[in-house]
Amino acid sequence: VSARSLLLALVLGSLLASSALFAPRASRATQDQAAVPAAPAPFDVSRWRAEVERIVAAALECGEAPRMLRELCTLAPHRLAGSPGAERAVEWALAEMQRLGFENVRKEPCLVPRWERGAPELCEIVAPEEARGERLRILALGGSVGTPEGGLEADIVRVTTWDELAAAGERAHGRIVFFDRPMDPRHPDTFQAYGGAVDQRARGASAAARAGGVAALVRSMTLALDDAPHTGALHYEDGVERVPAAALSTLAARRLAELCARGAVRVRLVQSCRTLADVESANVVGELVGRELPDEVLVVGGHLDAWDVGQGAHDDGAGCVQSIEALRLLKQLGLRPRRTLRAVMFMNEENGTRGAQAYFAAHRDDMARHVLALESDRGGSVPRGFTTDANPRALETLRAIGALLRPAGIESVDPGYGGVDIAPMAAAGVVLVGLRPDSQRYFDVHHSENDVLAAVHPRELELGAAAMAALLYVAAELPEALPRNGR
Amino acid sequence: VSARSLLLALVLGSLLASSALFAPRASRATQDQAAVPAAPAPFDVSRWRAEVERIVAAALECGEAPRMLRELCTLAPHRLAGSPGAERAVEWALAEMQRLGFENVRKEPCLVPRWERGAPELCEIVAPEEARGERLRILALGGSVGTPEGGLEADIVRVTTWDELAAAGERAHGRIVFFDRPMDPRHPDTFQAYGGAVDQRARGASAAARAGGVAALVRSMTLALDDAPHTGALHYEDGVERVPAAALSTLAARRLAELCARGAVRVRLVQSCRTLADVESANVVGELVGRELPDEVLVVGGHLDAWDVGQGAHDDGAGCVQSIEALRLLKQLGLRPRRTLRAVMFMNEENGTRGAQAYFAAHRDDMARHVLALESDRGGSVPRGFTTDANPRALETLRAIGALLRPAGIESVDPGYGGVDIAPMAAAGVVLVGLRPDSQRYFDVHHSENDVLAAVHPRELELGAAAMAALLYVAAELPEALPRNGR
């Protein structure tokens, strides 16, 4: 998941949720739906109980998602859109889907931005004297401009709220603004904690510039206290000067805050990152063509690009291989459903969502026959449920499917988010669904060097793939298509 | 959890469940209860919603379970009953509960068996010639006798079922029986997979001896393929010769199976483990005395002993510190409930359950005032629910409490198991409850060198402690005591 999801969240006002620490998931959506007249009885899906059981057993016995993830993460550990790694990932996905015998395997082209980190960043304390020369671990934020050659040197002004920045007034002029509001650990759902802090990463650079600052340093978006900085995209506002911005590890942020509490702090910042011209890249698509209604399509996907640190194992190698695995499992079991299942590896989710836009543009005329889109982009941890924007009648059916997965640990299908890459399809009434893995460990690794293969548990990964395969299979097998969302 | 839980499971016939791969948890219990007349409405527990929310937030913001687990695992990583490590663990628990201001902190003595591993075990291939000298990683099973001085050498006979062993007849005479039935990976719940294989570890040695064998080697009880053997208690049958038994790592088992498939295999086995005279040890107890009904008691506990490899972080350091943390959280928040909460660190769960027996014996006359007993002994992973042997009316109330914890990830309170250490109290009608953490990672580490602090996630651990604290608080606060189980 990316800063784009944050921006969407900001737009949708979901930051309000962060004031309610312990709110049931998507309680507002539930309340809204209470006003809708009672839906007709959902399709009876219990006839597919045996197929669901077979899917789960096959995944746990001889699933291939861990093997695929190992291949992707070792062939293309760094695969930010436009990079050579991203192209290796595209070729891997293409070859893998062909090898598995998927149908209509193809690239669908898109232009993507190309941002390069350049040489490793440097953040060094200049003053106070007793800390001079100490280095703080940072990572430039995705999309950030570099510093002038040789770096920049400035005093720090530390803020934890937008109000504090406004109140800083003159004190922000010529300074580096240090955004130090941590994720709130009291949220049981770490995505709520993320949503309550990531505005600093997305908007900090432009806010610093508007206040007269020369750069932004942002406490990493994680609940872990360690020395790994977590990058992620920033959003430069139009018409505002673009200043460099980087994420500090949480240990580095703690150190800097300690120094700030004692007096003036001055640091030197060096970043050589830059944005180059757009380059051509692609989404990668493969299908299990429907047995009876091949023109009706259910999309399942993740995003193939990942940040340029770690291996993008959870974000979103997991979602990619789970999507491929979902189709592979059904193929292995001879379960070709009535409608077409289409796996889409989206490109450039992290810093542009160009793949998502390209998919929607290329298939715009076909959207009326897109029945459902499912995304896995919240990591490969043990699956707990699904979230969806489905209308009440479709929701009831999805809940009945979810209930078949109860023994596999799927506890709920709740109103909520689908995914960044499938989001454009909402405008066409396509029902969006997101896999909801357990969230406790995700932000320990997200967008950092910690997001490696060893952090993904093979059975947890497979259980997610199995849940996706089962949901897709039953939804694609229904006698009547799932009711579309109204506009 | 221990081999004792296996033996209980065998007695209760729950191995039958292993034939149903995908059975809903405790479905039979549910069916039984369908025959019970409808229960009266449960207590309305929603009035304690705010307290539950405060407990969860406090645990996630400033919980001390990770700090306690670090202390226990570093002060006393190896703490098998009767060992110096176990005594250090006893002293730590006593000091910690005193330091936290618990009331009536004390040791309650018990005699425990003392088993020592001795020098590191050796299992070396003697034939075939091309594998001669290869070493297979093993750990003697807890309670095993040693080999004769200098070891023993014998041919291998490999079996995967009891029927195969019976059919081996003469071929087992004078041989080492290699029990190589893996845990069935198709079970989504890994405890079901464990239950379907651990009979080999518990009964293999005596079965081998009855068949004329001279030793037993058992494939480790894990779903992971790696080189760490997993120990655990065996059970020698009365009147059957006691032969040495050890667990092979899954990689070693795979290697041995490959060799067996090609022809005769001979190995040399050396173990110097032995059982010494019983020694005195203790359960450690501390309380939060009830505000209005101090004589009515709710017990919460884990077991303080652990195997002599790894650090016993999940099994059961987690359950111990969660139990202490549950009381600490309530104390911190000023939530002293109507009835007494008693944290009990049980000794010797792994190889004797003497602490459990001693607690029951010492409090036998007081059992009528024991309202509930809660155990955490399935690891420190993210909590998913509780299981309980509660009667229908108590179950409804526990489910209502569980529903208050839904936003913290507690998805269910289901009929099922409580815990090994609290099991004796069932006979007195005490309602037993077990915390049910996610099971995917548990057997990767269980009873092996992998069970270390780093395998426990601090937030997952705290969420378990918070769920326990909330359940205990509400159950101890109810206007009327939870209905007891009939006998």
PDB file of N, CA and C in Angstrom, chain B residues 112-176:
ATOM      1  N   VAL B 112       8.791 -32.303  42.161  1.00  0.00           N
ATOM      2  CA  VAL B 112       8.796 -32.498  40.703  1.00  0.00           C
ATOM      3  C   VAL B 112       9.851 -33.532  40.316  1.00  0.00           C
ATOM      4  N   PRO B 113       9.618 -34.226  39.200  1.00  0.00           N
ATOM      5  CA  PRO B 113      10.630 -35.143  38.684  1.00  0.00           C
ATOM      6  C   PRO B 113      11.804 -34.331  38.148  1.00  0.00           C
ATOM      7  N   ARG B 114      12.958 -34.951  38.115  1.00  0.00           N
ATOM      8  CA  ARG B 114      14.096 -34.235  37.556  1.00  0.00           C
ATOM      9  C   ARG B 114      14.752 -35.082  36.479  1.00  0.00           C
ATOM     10  N   TRP B 115      14.620 -34.616  35.269  1.00  0.00           N
ATOM     11  CA  TRP B 115      15.204 -35.311  34.119  1.00  0.00           C
ATOM     12  C   TRP B 115      16.308 -34.438  33.554  1.00  0.00           C
ATOM     13  N   GLU B 116      17.433 -35.062  33.246  1.00  0.00           N
ATOM     14  CA  GLU B 116      18.569 -34.299  32.697  1.00  0.00           C
ATOM     15  C   GLU B 116      18.968 -34.861  31.344  1.00  0.00           C
ATOM     16  N   ARG B 117      19.243 -33.963  30.427  1.00  0.00           N
ATOM     17  CA  ARG B 117      19.625 -34.378  29.075  1.00  0.00           C
ATOM     18  C   ARG B 117      21.044 -34.941  29.036  1.00  0.00           C
ATOM     19  N   GLY B 118      21.919 -34.396  29.883  1.00  0.00           N
ATOM     20  CA  GLY B 118      23.311 -34.821  29.851  1.00  0.00           C
ATOM     21  C   GLY B 118      24.024 -34.252  28.640  1.00  0.00           C
ATOM     22  N   ALA B 119      25.036 -34.954  28.187  1.00  0.00           N
ATOM     23  CA  ALA B 119      25.839 -34.479  27.049  1.00  0.00           C
ATOM     24  C   ALA B 119      24.977 -34.453  25.785  1.00  0.00           C
ATOM     25  N   PRO B 120      25.342 -33.633  24.809  1.00  0.00           N
ATOM     26  CA  PRO B 120      24.569 -33.588  23.555  1.00  0.00           C
ATOM     27  C   PRO B 120      24.459 -34.976  22.940  1.00  0.00           C
ATOM     28  N   GLU B 121      23.279 -35.272  22.416  1.00  0.00           N
ATOM     29  CA  GLU B 121      23.015 -36.567  21.807  1.00  0.00           C
ATOM     30  C   GLU B 121      23.797 -36.704  20.497  1.00  0.00           C
ATOM     31  N   LEU B 122      23.950 -37.932  20.069  1.00  0.00           N
ATOM     32  CA  LEU B 122      24.608 -38.200  18.786  1.00  0.00           C
ATOM     33  C   LEU B 122      23.801 -39.251  18.036  1.00  0.00           C
ATOM     34  N   CYS B 123      23.578 -38.990  16.778  1.00  0.00           N
ATOM     35  CA  CYS B 123      22.965 -40.003  15.911  1.00  0.00           C
ATOM     36  C   CYS B 123      23.751 -39.985  14.611  1.00  0.00           C
ATOM     37  N   GLU B 124      24.483 -41.056  14.369  1.00  0.00           N
ATOM     38  CA  GLU B 124      25.444 -41.079  13.264  1.00  0.00           C
ATOM     39  C   GLU B 124      25.146 -42.279  12.380  1.00  0.00           C
ATOM     40  N   ILE B 125      25.203 -42.042  11.091  1.00  0.00           N
ATOM     41  CA  ILE B 125      24.930 -43.140  10.168  1.00  0.00           C
ATOM     42  C   ILE B 125      26.170 -44.038  10.055  1.00  0.00           C
ATOM     43  N   VAL B 126      25.915 -45.340  10.168  1.00  0.00           N
ATOM     44  CA  VAL B 126      26.997 -46.332  10.074  1.00  0.00           C
ATOM     45  C   VAL B 126      26.977 -46.987   8.689  1.00  0.00           C
ATOM     46  N   ALA B 127      25.796 -47.255   8.190  1.00  0.00           N
ATOM     47  CA  ALA B 127      25.645 -47.815   6.845  1.00  0.00           C
ATOM     48  C   ALA B 127      24.359 -47.236   6.258  1.00  0.00           C
ATOM     49  N   PRO B 128      24.289 -47.067   4.937  1.00  0.00           N
ATOM     50  CA  PRO B 128      25.215 -47.533   3.896  1.00  0.00           C
ATOM     51  C   PRO B 128      26.542 -46.775   3.906  1.00  0.00           C
ATOM     52  N   GLU B 129      27.489 -47.386   3.246  1.00  0.00           N
ATOM     53  CA  GLU B 129      28.851 -46.883   3.259  1.00  0.00           C
ATOM     54  C   GLU B 129      28.941 -45.419   2.799  1.00  0.00           C
ATOM     55  N   GLU B 130      28.174 -45.095   1.737  1.00  0.00           N
ATOM     56  CA  GLU B 130      28.310 -43.731   1.179  1.00  0.00           C
ATOM     57  C   GLU B 130      27.790 -42.654   2.145  1.00  0.00           C
ATOM     58  N   ALA B 131      27.029 -43.040   3.143  1.00  0.00           N
ATOM     59  CA  ALA B 131      26.532 -42.052   4.100  1.00  0.00           C
ATOM     60  C   ALA B 131      27.218 -42.176   5.453  1.00  0.00           C
ATOM     61  N   ARG B 132      28.150 -43.082   5.552  1.00  0.00           N
ATOM     62  CA  ARG B 132      28.807 -43.374   6.821  1.00  0.00           C
ATOM     63  C   ARG B 132      29.411 -42.102   7.435  1.00  0.00           C
ATOM     64  N   GLY B 133      29.128 -41.896   8.715  1.00  0.00           N
ATOM     65  CA  GLY B 133      29.679 -40.732   9.407  1.00  0.00           C
ATOM     66  C   GLY B 133      28.780 -39.500   9.357  1.00  0.00           C
ATOM     67  N   GLU B 134      27.765 -39.517   8.517  1.00  0.00           N
ATOM     68  CA  GLU B 134      26.807 -38.388   8.495  1.00  0.00           C
ATOM     69  C   GLU B 134      26.097 -38.328   9.838  1.00  0.00           C
ATOM     70  N   ARG B 135      25.923 -37.112  10.340  1.00  0.00           N
ATOM     71  CA  ARG B 135      25.209 -36.962  11.607  1.00  0.00           C
ATOM     72  C   ARG B 135      23.812 -36.407  11.380  1.00  0.00           C
ATOM     73  N   LEU B 136      22.875 -36.954  12.087  1.00  0.00           N
ATOM     74  CA  LEU B 136      21.480 -36.511  12.013  1.00  0.00           C
ATOM     75  C   LEU B 136      21.166 -35.768  13.299  1.00  0.00           C
ATOM     76  N   ARG B 137      20.569 -34.591  13.172  1.00  0.00           N
ATOM     77  CA  ARG B 137      20.301 -33.810  14.386  1.00  0.00           C
ATOM     78  C   ARG B 137      19.115 -34.398  15.151  1.00  0.00           C
ATOM     79  N   ILE B 138      19.354 -34.692  16.404  1.00  0.00           N
ATOM     80  CA  ILE B 138      18.308 -35.246  17.277  1.00  0.00           C
ATOM     81  C   ILE B 138      18.303 -34.540  18.629  1.00  0.00           C
ATOM     82  N   LEU B 139      17.209 -34.719  19.340  1.00  0.00           N
ATOM     83  CA  LEU B 139      17.111 -34.346  20.755  1.00  0.00           C
ATOM     84  C   LEU B 139      16.420 -35.504  21.452  1.00  0.00           C
ATOM     85  N   ALA B 140      17.007 -35.990  22.536  1.00  0.00           N
ATOM     86  CA  ALA B 140      16.329 -37.026  23.319  1.00  0.00           C
ATOM     87  C   ALA B 140      14.954 -36.529  23.731  1.00  0.00           C
ATOM     88  N   LEU B 141      13.971 -37.404  23.732  1.00  0.00           N
ATOM     89  CA  LEU B 141      12.645 -37.024  24.222  1.00  0.00           C
ATOM     90  C   LEU B 141      12.678 -36.925  25.741  1.00  0.00           C
ATOM     91  N   GLY B 142      11.892 -36.014  26.272  1.00  0.00           N
ATOM     92  CA  GLY B 142      11.871 -35.800  27.712  1.00  0.00           C
ATOM     93  C   GLY B 142      11.406 -37.043  28.453  1.00  0.00           C
ATOM     94  N   GLY B 143      12.193 -37.472  29.425  1.00  0.00           N
ATOM     95  CA  GLY B 143      11.868 -38.676  30.183  1.00  0.00           C
ATOM     96  C   GLY B 143      12.557 -39.911  29.649  1.00  0.00           C
ATOM     97  N   SER B 144      13.192 -39.775  28.482  1.00  0.00           N
ATOM     98  CA  SER B 144      13.859 -40.945  27.896  1.00  0.00           C
ATOM     99  C   SER B 144      14.992 -41.428  28.790  1.00  0.00           C
ATOM    100  N   VAL B 145      15.239 -42.753  28.730  1.00  0.00           N
ATOM    101  CA  VAL B 145      16.456 -43.300  29.328  1.00  0.00           C
ATOM    102  C   VAL B 145      17.602 -43.034  28.357  1.00  0.00           C
ATOM    103  N   GLY B 146      18.809 -43.132  28.846  1.00  0.00           N
ATOM    104  CA  GLY B 146      19.980 -43.008  27.988  1.00  0.00           C
ATOM    105  C   GLY B 146      20.268 -44.323  27.275  1.00  0.00           C
ATOM    106  N   THR B 147      21.223 -44.257  26.390  1.00  0.00           N
ATOM    107  CA  THR B 147      21.722 -45.492  25.774  1.00  0.00           C
ATOM    108  C   THR B 147      22.754 -46.102  26.719  1.00  0.00           C
ATOM    109  N   PRO B 148      23.138 -47.355  26.503  1.00  0.00           N
ATOM    110  CA  PRO B 148      24.275 -47.878  27.263  1.00  0.00           C
ATOM    111  C   PRO B 148      25.502 -46.992  27.007  1.00  0.00           C
ATOM    112  N   GLU B 149      26.403 -46.992  27.944  1.00  0.00           N
ATOM    113  CA  GLU B 149      27.677 -46.254  27.785  1.00  0.00           C
ATOM    114  C   GLU B 149      28.264 -46.565  26.404  1.00  0.00           C
ATOM    115  N   GLY B 150      28.696 -45.552  25.693  1.00  0.00           N
ATOM    116  CA  GLY B 150      29.246 -45.787  24.357  1.00  0.00           C
ATOM    117  C   GLY B 150      28.200 -45.875  23.265  1.00  0.00           C
ATOM    118  N   GLY B 151      26.918 -45.864  23.643  1.00  0.00           N
ATOM    119  CA  GLY B 151      25.852 -45.841  22.647  1.00  0.00           C
ATOM    120  C   GLY B 151      25.408 -47.219  22.211  1.00  0.00           C
ATOM    121  N   LEU B 152      24.457 -47.220  21.293  1.00  0.00           N
ATOM    122  CA  LEU B 152      24.002 -48.491  20.718  1.00  0.00           C
ATOM    123  C   LEU B 152      23.997 -48.336  19.207  1.00  0.00           C
ATOM    124  N   GLU B 153      24.115 -49.470  18.530  1.00  0.00           N
ATOM    125  CA  GLU B 153      24.151 -49.439  17.076  1.00  0.00           C
ATOM    126  C   GLU B 153      23.113 -50.439  16.591  1.00  0.00           C
ATOM    127  N   ALA B 154      22.307 -50.047  15.634  1.00  0.00           N
ATOM    128  CA  ALA B 154      21.271 -50.965  15.160  1.00  0.00           C
ATOM    129  C   ALA B 154      20.769 -50.519  13.800  1.00  0.00           C
ATOM    130  N   ASP B 155      20.110 -51.445  13.102  1.00  0.00           N
ATOM    131  CA  ASP B 155      19.481 -51.126  11.830  1.00  0.00           C
ATOM    132  C   ASP B 155      18.166 -50.392  12.081  1.00  0.00           C
ATOM    133  N   ILE B 156      17.749 -49.665  11.068  1.00  0.00           N
ATOM    134  CA  ILE B 156      16.513 -48.874  11.154  1.00  0.00           C
ATOM    135  C   ILE B 156      15.365 -49.650  10.532  1.00  0.00           C
ATOM    136  N   VAL B 157      14.201 -49.585  11.185  1.00  0.00           N
ATOM    137  CA  VAL B 157      12.979 -49.994  10.511  1.00  0.00           C
ATOM    138  C   VAL B 157      12.037 -48.789  10.536  1.00  0.00           C
ATOM    139  N   ARG B 158      11.626 -48.380   9.342  1.00  0.00           N
ATOM    140  CA  ARG B 158      10.823 -47.160   9.232  1.00  0.00           C
ATOM    141  C   ARG B 158       9.334 -47.506   9.145  1.00  0.00           C
ATOM    142  N   VAL B 159       8.522 -46.812   9.942  1.00  0.00           N
ATOM    143  CA  VAL B 159       7.070 -47.016   9.896  1.00  0.00           C
ATOM    144  C   VAL B 159       6.380 -45.661   9.941  1.00  0.00           C
ATOM    145  N   THR B 160       5.196 -45.609   9.358  1.00  0.00           N
ATOM    146  CA  THR B 160       4.422 -44.369   9.429  1.00  0.00           C
ATOM    147  C   THR B 160       3.088 -44.574  10.134  1.00  0.00           C
ATOM    148  N   THR B 161       2.739 -45.834  10.406  1.00  0.00           N
ATOM    149  CA  THR B 161       1.488 -46.097  11.138  1.00  0.00           C
ATOM    150  C   THR B 161       1.734 -47.210  12.148  1.00  0.00           C
ATOM    151  N   TRP B 162       0.835 -47.338  13.093  1.00  0.00           N
ATOM    152  CA  TRP B 162       0.915 -48.420  14.077  1.00  0.00           C
ATOM    153  C   TRP B 162       0.725 -49.767  13.381  1.00  0.00           C
ATOM    154  N   ASP B 163      -0.100 -49.777  12.363  1.00  0.00           N
ATOM    155  CA  ASP B 163      -0.299 -51.018  11.613  1.00  0.00           C
ATOM    156  C   ASP B 163       0.999 -51.462  10.942  1.00  0.00           C
ATOM    157  N   GLU B 164       1.739 -50.533  10.402  1.00  0.00           N
ATOM    158  CA  GLU B 164       3.021 -50.901   9.778  1.00  0.00           C
ATOM    159  C   GLU B 164       3.972 -51.497  10.810  1.00  0.00           C
ATOM    160  N   LEU B 165       3.935 -50.944  12.021  1.00  0.00           N
ATOM    161  CA  LEU B 165       4.809 -51.492  13.059  1.00  0.00           C
ATOM    162  C   LEU B 165       4.385 -52.923  13.403  1.00  0.00           C
ATOM    163  N   ALA B 166       3.075 -53.125  13.521  1.00  0.00           N
ATOM    164  CA  ALA B 166       2.583 -54.479  13.817  1.00  0.00           C
ATOM    165  C   ALA B 166       2.976 -55.435  12.692  1.00  0.00           C
ATOM    166  N   ALA B 167       2.861 -54.958  11.457  1.00  0.00           N
ATOM    167  CA  ALA B 167       3.168 -55.812  10.300  1.00  0.00           C
ATOM    168  C   ALA B 167       4.664 -56.090  10.170  1.00  0.00           C
ATOM    169  N   ALA B 168       5.490 -55.237  10.781  1.00  0.00           N
ATOM    170  CA  ALA B 168       6.943 -55.427  10.658  1.00  0.00           C
ATOM    171  C   ALA B 168       7.382 -56.738  11.311  1.00  0.00           C
ATOM    172  N   GLY B 169       6.661 -57.160  12.376  1.00  0.00           N
ATOM    173  CA  GLY B 169       6.957 -58.437  13.029  1.00  0.00           C
ATOM    174  C   GLY B 169       8.432 -58.573  13.365  1.00  0.00           C
ATOM    175  N   GLU B 170       9.018 -59.628  12.885  1.00  0.00           N
ATOM    176  CA  GLU B 170      10.421 -59.955  13.160  1.00  0.00           C
ATOM    177  C   GLU B 170      11.369 -58.819  12.767  1.00  0.00           C
ATOM    178  N   ARG B 171      10.974 -58.111  11.708  1.00  0.00           N
ATOM    179  CA  ARG B 171      11.883 -57.070  11.194  1.00  0.00           C
ATOM    180  C   ARG B 171      12.138 -55.955  12.208  1.00  0.00           C
ATOM    181  N   ALA B 172      11.297 -55.872  13.234  1.00  0.00           N
ATOM    182  CA  ALA B 172      11.532 -54.839  14.247  1.00  0.00           C
ATOM    183  C   ALA B 172      12.498 -55.313  15.330  1.00  0.00           C
ATOM    184  N   HIS B 173      12.701 -56.588  15.416  1.00  0.00           N
ATOM    185  CA  HIS B 173      13.532 -57.131  16.496  1.00  0.00           C
ATOM    186  C   HIS B 173      14.960 -56.598  16.431  1.00  0.00           C
ATOM    187  N   GLY B 174      15.399 -56.081  17.541  1.00  0.00           N
ATOM    188  CA  GLY B 174      16.771 -55.612  17.635  1.00  0.00           C
ATOM    189  C   GLY B 174      17.037 -54.327  16.863  1.00  0.00           C
ATOM    190  N   ARG B 175      15.981 -53.728  16.354  1.00  0.00           N
ATOM    191  CA  ARG B 175      16.170 -52.533  15.523  1.00  0.00           C
ATOM    192  C   ARG B 175      15.750 -51.245  16.229  1.00  0.00           C
ATOM    193  N   ILE B 176      16.124 -50.146  15.574  1.00  0.00           N
ATOM    194  CA  ILE B 176      15.625 -48.832  15.989  1.00  0.00           C
ATOM    195  C   ILE B 176      14.398 -48.530  15.133  1.00  0.00           C
TER     196      ILE B 176
END
